Coordinates of C-alpha atoms in Angstrom, one line a residue:
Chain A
X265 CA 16.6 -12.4 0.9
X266 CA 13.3 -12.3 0.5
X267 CA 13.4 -10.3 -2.3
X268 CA 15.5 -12.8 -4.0
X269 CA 13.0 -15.2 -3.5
X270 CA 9.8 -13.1 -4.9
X271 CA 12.5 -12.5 -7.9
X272 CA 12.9 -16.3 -8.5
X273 CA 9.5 -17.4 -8.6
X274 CA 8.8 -14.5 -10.6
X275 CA 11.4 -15.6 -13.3
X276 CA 9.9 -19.2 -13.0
X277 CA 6.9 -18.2 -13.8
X278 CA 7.5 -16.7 -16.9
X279 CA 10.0 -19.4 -17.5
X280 CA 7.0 -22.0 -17.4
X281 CA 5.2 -19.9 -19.8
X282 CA 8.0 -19.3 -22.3
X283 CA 9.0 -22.5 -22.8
X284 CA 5.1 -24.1 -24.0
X285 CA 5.4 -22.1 -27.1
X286 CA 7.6 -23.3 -29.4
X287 CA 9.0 -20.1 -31.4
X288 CA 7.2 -17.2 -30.3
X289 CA 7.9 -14.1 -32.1
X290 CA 8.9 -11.0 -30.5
X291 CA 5.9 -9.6 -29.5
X292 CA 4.2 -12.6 -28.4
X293 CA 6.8 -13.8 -26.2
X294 CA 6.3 -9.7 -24.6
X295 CA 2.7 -10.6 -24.0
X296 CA 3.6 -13.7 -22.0
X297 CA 6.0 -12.3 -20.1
X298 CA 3.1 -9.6 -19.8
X299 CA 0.9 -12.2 -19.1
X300 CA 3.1 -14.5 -16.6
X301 CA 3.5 -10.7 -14.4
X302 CA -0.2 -10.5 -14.1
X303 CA -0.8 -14.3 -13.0
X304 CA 1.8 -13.4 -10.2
X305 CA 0.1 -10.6 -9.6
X306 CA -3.5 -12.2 -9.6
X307 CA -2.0 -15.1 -7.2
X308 CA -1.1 -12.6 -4.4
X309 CA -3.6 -10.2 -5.1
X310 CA -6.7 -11.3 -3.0
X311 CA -5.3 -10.9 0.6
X312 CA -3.7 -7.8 1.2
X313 CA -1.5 -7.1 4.3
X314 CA -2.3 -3.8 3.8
X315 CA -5.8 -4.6 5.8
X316 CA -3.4 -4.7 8.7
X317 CA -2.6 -1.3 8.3
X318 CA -5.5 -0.2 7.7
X319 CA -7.0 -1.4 11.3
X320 CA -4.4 0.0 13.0
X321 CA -4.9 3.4 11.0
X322 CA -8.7 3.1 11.7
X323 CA -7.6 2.9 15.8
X324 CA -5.1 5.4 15.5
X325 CA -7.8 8.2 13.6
X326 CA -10.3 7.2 16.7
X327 CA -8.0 7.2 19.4
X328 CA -6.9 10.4 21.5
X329 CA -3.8 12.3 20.8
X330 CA -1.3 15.3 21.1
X331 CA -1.4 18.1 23.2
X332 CA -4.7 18.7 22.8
X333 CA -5.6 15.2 23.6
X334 CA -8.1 15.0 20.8
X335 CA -9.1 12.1 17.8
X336 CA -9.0 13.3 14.3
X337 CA -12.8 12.1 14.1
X338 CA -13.7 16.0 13.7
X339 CA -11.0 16.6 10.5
X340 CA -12.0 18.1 7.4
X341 CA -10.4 16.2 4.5
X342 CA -12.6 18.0 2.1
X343 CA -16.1 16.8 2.5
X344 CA -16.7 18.0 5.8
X345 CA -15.7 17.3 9.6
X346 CA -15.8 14.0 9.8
X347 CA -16.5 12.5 7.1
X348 CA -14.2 10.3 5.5
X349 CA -16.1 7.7 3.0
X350 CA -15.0 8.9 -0.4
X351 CA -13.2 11.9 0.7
X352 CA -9.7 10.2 -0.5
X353 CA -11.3 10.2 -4.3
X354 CA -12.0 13.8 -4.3
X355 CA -7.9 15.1 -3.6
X356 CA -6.0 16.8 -4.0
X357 CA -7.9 19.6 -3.6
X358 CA -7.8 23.6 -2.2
X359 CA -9.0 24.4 1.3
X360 CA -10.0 27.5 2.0
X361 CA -8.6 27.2 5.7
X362 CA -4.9 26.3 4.1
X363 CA -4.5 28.4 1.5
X364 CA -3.2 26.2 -0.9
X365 CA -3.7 23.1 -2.5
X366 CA -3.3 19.5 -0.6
X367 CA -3.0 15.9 -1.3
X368 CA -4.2 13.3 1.7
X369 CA -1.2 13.1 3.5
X370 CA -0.7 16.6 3.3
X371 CA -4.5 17.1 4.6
X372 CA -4.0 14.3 7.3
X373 CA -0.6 15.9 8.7
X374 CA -2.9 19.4 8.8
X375 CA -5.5 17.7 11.3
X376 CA -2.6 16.2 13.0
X377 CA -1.2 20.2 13.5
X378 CA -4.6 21.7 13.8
X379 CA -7.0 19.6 15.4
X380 CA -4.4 17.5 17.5
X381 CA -1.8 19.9 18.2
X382 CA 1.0 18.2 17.3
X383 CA 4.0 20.4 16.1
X384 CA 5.3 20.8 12.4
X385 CA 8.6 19.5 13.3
X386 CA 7.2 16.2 15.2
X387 CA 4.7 15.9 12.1
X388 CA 7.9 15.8 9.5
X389 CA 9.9 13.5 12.1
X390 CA 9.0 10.3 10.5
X391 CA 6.7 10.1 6.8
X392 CA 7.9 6.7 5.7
X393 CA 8.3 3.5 7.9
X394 CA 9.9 0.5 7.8
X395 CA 8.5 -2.8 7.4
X396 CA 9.5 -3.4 11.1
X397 CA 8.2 0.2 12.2
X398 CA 5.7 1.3 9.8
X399 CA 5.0 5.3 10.3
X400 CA 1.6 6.9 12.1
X401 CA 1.1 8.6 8.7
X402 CA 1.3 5.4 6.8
X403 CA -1.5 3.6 9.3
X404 CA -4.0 6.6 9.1
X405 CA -3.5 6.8 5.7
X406 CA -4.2 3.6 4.5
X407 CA -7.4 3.6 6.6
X408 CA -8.6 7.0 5.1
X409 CA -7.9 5.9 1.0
X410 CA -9.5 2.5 1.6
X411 CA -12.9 4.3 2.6
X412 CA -12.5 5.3 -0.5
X413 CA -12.7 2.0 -2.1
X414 CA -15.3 1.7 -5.4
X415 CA -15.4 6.0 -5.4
X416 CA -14.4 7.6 -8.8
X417 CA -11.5 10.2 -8.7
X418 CA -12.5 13.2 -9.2
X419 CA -10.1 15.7 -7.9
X420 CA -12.6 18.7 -7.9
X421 CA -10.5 20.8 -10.5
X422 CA -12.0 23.7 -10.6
X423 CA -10.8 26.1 -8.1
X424 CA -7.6 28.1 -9.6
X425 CA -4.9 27.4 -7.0
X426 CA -6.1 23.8 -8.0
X427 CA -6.0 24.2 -12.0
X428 CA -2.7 25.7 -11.3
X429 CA -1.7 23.3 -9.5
X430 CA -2.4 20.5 -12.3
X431 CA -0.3 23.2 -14.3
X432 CA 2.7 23.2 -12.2
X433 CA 2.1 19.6 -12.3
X434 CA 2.6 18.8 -15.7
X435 CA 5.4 21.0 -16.2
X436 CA 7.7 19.7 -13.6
X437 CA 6.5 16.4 -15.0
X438 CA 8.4 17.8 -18.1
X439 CA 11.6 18.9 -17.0
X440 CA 14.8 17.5 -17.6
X441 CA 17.2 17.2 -14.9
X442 CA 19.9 16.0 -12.8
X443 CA 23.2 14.3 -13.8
X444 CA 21.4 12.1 -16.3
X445 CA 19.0 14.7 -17.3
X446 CA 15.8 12.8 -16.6
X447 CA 12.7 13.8 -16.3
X448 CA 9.5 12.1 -15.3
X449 CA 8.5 11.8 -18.8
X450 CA 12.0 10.4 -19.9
X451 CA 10.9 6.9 -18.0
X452 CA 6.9 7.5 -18.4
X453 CA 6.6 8.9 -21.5
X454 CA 6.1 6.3 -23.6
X455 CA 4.2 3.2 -24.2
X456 CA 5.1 -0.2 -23.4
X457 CA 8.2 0.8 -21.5
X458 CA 10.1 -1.7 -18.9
X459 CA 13.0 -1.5 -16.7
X460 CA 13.7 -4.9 -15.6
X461 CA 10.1 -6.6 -14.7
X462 CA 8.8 -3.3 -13.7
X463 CA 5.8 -2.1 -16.1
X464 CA 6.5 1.7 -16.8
X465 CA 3.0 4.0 -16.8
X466 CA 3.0 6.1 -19.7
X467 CA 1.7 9.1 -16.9
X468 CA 1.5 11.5 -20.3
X469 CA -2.1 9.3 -21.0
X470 CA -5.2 9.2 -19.3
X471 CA -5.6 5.3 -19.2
X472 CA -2.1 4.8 -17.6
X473 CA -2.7 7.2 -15.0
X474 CA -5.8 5.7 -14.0
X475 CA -4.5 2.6 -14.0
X476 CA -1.0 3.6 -11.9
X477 CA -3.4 5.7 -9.8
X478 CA -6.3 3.1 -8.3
X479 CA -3.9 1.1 -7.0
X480 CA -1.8 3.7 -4.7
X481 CA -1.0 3.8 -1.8
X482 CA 0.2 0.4 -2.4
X483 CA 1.4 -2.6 -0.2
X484 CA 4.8 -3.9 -1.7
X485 CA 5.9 -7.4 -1.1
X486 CA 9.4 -7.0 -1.2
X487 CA 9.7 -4.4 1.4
X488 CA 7.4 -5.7 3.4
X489 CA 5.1 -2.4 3.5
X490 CA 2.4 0.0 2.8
X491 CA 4.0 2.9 0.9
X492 CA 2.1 6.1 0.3
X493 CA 1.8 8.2 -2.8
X494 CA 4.2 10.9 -1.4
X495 CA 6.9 7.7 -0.7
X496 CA 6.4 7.0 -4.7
X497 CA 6.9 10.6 -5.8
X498 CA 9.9 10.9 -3.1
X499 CA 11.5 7.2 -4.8
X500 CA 11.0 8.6 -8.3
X501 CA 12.8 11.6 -7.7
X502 CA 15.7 9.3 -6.6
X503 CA 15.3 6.9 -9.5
X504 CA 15.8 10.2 -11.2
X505 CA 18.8 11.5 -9.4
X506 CA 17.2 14.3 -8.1
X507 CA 18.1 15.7 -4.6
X508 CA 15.4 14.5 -2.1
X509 CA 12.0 16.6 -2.4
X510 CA 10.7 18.0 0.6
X511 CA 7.9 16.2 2.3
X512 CA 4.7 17.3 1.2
X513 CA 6.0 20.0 -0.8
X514 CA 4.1 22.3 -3.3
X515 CA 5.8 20.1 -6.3
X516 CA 5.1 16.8 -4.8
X517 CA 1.9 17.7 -4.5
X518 CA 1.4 19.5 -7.6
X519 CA 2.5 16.6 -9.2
X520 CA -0.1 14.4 -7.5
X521 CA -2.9 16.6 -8.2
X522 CA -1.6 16.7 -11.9
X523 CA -1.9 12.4 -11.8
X524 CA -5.0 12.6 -9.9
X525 CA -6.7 15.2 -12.3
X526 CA -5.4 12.6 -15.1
X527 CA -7.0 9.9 -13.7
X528 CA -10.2 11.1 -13.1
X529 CA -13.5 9.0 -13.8
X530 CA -11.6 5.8 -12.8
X531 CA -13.1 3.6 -9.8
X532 CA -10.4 3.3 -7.0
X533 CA -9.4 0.0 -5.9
X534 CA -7.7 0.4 -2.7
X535 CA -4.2 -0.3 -1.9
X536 CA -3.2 -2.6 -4.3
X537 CA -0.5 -5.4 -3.9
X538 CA 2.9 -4.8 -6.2
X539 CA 5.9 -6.7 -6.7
Chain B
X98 CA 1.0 -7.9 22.3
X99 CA 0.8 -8.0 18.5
X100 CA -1.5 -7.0 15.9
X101 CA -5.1 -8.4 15.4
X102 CA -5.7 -10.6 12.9
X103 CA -7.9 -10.1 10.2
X104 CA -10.3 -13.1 9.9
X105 CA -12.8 -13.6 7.0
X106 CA -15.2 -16.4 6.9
X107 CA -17.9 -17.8 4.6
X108 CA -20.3 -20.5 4.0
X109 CA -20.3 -21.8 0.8
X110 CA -22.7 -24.7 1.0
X111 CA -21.9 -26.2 3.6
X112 CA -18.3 -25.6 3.5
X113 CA -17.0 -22.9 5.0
X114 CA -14.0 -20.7 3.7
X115 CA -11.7 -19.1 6.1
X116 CA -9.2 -16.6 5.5
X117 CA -6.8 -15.3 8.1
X118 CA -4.2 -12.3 7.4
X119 CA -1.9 -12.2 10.3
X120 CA 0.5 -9.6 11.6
X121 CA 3.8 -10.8 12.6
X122 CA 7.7 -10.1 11.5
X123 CA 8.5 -13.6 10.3
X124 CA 12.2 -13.6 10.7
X125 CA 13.7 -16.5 9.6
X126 CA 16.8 -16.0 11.5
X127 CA 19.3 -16.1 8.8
X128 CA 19.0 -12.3 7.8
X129 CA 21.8 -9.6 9.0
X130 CA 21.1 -5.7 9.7
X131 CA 22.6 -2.6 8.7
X132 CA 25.6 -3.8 11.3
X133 CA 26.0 -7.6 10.2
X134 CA 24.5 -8.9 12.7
X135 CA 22.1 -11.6 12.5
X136 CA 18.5 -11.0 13.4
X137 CA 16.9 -13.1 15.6
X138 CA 14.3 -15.8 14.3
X139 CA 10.8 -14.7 15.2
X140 CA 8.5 -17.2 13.5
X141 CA 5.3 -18.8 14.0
X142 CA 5.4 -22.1 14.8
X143 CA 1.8 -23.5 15.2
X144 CA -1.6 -22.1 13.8
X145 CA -5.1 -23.3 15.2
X146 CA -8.5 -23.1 14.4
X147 CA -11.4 -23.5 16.4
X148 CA -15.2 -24.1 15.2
X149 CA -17.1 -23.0 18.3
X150 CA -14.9 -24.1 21.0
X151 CA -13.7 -27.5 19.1
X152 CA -10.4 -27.4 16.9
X153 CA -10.8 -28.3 13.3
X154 CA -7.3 -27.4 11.7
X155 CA -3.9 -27.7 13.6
X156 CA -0.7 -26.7 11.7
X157 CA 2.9 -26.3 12.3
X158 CA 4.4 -23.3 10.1
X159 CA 8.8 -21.7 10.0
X160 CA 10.5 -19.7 9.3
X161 CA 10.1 -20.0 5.2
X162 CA 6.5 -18.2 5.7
X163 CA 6.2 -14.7 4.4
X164 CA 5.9 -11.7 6.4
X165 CA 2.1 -10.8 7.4
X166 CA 0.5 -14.1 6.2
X167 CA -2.5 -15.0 4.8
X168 CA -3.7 -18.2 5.2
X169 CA -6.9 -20.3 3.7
X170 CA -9.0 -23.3 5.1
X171 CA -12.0 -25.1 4.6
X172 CA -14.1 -26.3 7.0
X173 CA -16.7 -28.9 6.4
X174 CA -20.4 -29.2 8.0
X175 CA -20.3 -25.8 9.2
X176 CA -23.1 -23.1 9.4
X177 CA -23.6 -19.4 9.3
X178 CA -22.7 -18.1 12.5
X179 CA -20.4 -20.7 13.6
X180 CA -17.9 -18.8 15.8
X181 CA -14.2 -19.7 14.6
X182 CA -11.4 -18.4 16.7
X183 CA -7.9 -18.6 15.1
X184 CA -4.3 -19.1 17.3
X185 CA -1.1 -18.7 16.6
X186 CA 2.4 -19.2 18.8
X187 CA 5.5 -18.1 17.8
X188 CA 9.0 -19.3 18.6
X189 CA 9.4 -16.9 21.4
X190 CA 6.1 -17.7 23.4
X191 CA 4.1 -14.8 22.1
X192 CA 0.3 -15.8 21.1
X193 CA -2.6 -14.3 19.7
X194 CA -6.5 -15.7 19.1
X195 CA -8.9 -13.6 17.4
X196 CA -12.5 -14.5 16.6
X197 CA -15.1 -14.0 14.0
X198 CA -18.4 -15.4 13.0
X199 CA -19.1 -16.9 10.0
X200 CA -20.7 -14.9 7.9

């Protein structure tokens, strides 16, 4: 329903701005339609609901919890215990005490295991939310990438579980499958590419990714909801009829850290606010 | 007890701009769930605002409103540090009011 409506005003808008040029050609009619998205965009942008989640994350990452009946104050997401300003920007990233390369969520969930003592299985039990019952994961998350806000990504890079995991990355970035024999690149992999009103990210360039990456986690209007990086990688493999990815798996993340790495030098804008 | 509110508010002159971002499902009671069945309206019905203690905007809101909300005012003749507390009701007798200062 609601949808529906965000879809009408949307077309309306770019109906308005069709119809005051007489006989646009081709490419300048794309440019108002271009044009007409990002005045939509710039009309909801300034207020984002996703401050909402973000207090409740903030209260959440204070508060007691688990077995061990401990905050996550004292988690390491990569820039020591405890600190959290800007560590979002520097992710994924290896830790020694893992083993292997993580992205936020998969750093948060860690503390949730380690630090709290909450089990694996109760961890997994519930990633993504609903707009009625947004997840824990989605709250704390939100509150740990906005304290990132105006920090350049720079996903460190260097160790080489981390190069390889840009690697891994960009290959399964590459690879066709599935019943329509997709891959990432088949809908990213070029410039200029729509489906529907959606703007398609060339992710093969740097620009795109950094554009596509300051803006996620992102609240989405017509669900109602914060969404998480993992939820975007998750809905992409369905967009390209791929069986479900695991949670936090080595690929998800590999192909996070291969975004991230892409986007590097950018200024992250916090959650942004999409269609 | 629902969600805080997130309340911004500046002078500008001597105008003051408030922003509130509310938490709240907005039903408008003509939507159906996974089983068909219609889910109840839950909307708020009245928003308030108060500049130190006296009210300066009453407004009546439905079901139309957008889930989470934000909404704007401007306040004349007000200063910095002027406390503004915000209230809303909903159609089932639930109520919040949040404060902030101006800043």
């Amino acid at each position: 329903m609601k949808k529906r409506i965000m879809a009408a005003a949307l077309v309306s808008l770019c109906g308005v701005l069709g119809l005051s040029f007489a006989t646009p050609s081709l490419a300048q009619k794309k440019d108002e339609t271009i044009a007409g998205i990002e005045k939509y965009r710039e009309m909801l942008g300034d207020d984002n609901p996703a401050e909402l989640y973000e207090m409740r994350g903030e209260a959440a990452w204070k508060k007691p919890a688990g077995p061990n009946n401990v905050s996550l104050e004292k988690c390491d997401l990569g820039l020591g215990a405890g600190i959290v300003k800007g560590a979002y920007a520097q992710t994924p990233r290896y830790f020694e005490d893992a083993g292997r390369v993580m992205d936020i969520e998969s750093r948060i969930a860690w503390c949730m295991m380690t630090v709290q003592g909450i089990s694996e299985a109760d961890m997994r039990k519930r990633p993504f939310g609903s707009a009625d019952k947004p997840s824990l994961m989605e709250d704390l998350v939100t509150y740990v990438v906005t304290a990132s806000k105006g920090f350049k990504i720079a996903p460190p890079n260097t160790h080489p579980q981390e190069k390889a995991a840009f690697e891994l990355g960009q290959s399964i970035f590459h690879v066709r499958a599935g019943p329509y024999d997709f891959s990432c690149a088949t809908c990213h992999g070029q410039d200029g590419k729509r489906i529907r009103l959606q703007e398609l990210p060339n992710l093969t360039k740097a620009a795109d990714n950094q554009r596509a990456y300051i803006g996620w986690p992102a609240y989405r209007v017509s669900t109602s909801q914060v969404h998480s990086m993992q939820w975007r990688i998750n809905d992409c493999f369905r967009q390209q009829r791929l069986p479900e990815p695991k949670y936090m798996s080595e690929s998800v993340n590999a192909l996070i850290t291969y975004m991230a790495v892409m986007a590097t030098g950018a200024e992250y804008k916090g959650p942004a606010l999409k269609r | 007890m629902a969600d805080p509110m997130k309340i911004r508010a500046q002078i500008k002159g001597d105008v003051a701009e408030i922003r509130v971002l509310m938490s709240h499902p907005m039903e408008t009671g003509q939507r159906k769930d996974s089983d068909g069945k219609i889910i109840p309206a839950h909307y708020i019905q009245t928003v308030t605002v108060a500049l130190n203690g006296k009210n300066v905007v009453s407004g009546q809101t439905g079901g139309s409103v957008s889930r989470n909300p934000v909404f704007g005012f401007k306040v004349k003749g007000a200063k910095a540090g002027d406390k503004v507390a915000v209230t809303w009701k909903d159609n089932k007798g639930d109520s919040r009011t949040d404060e902030a200062s101006i800043a």
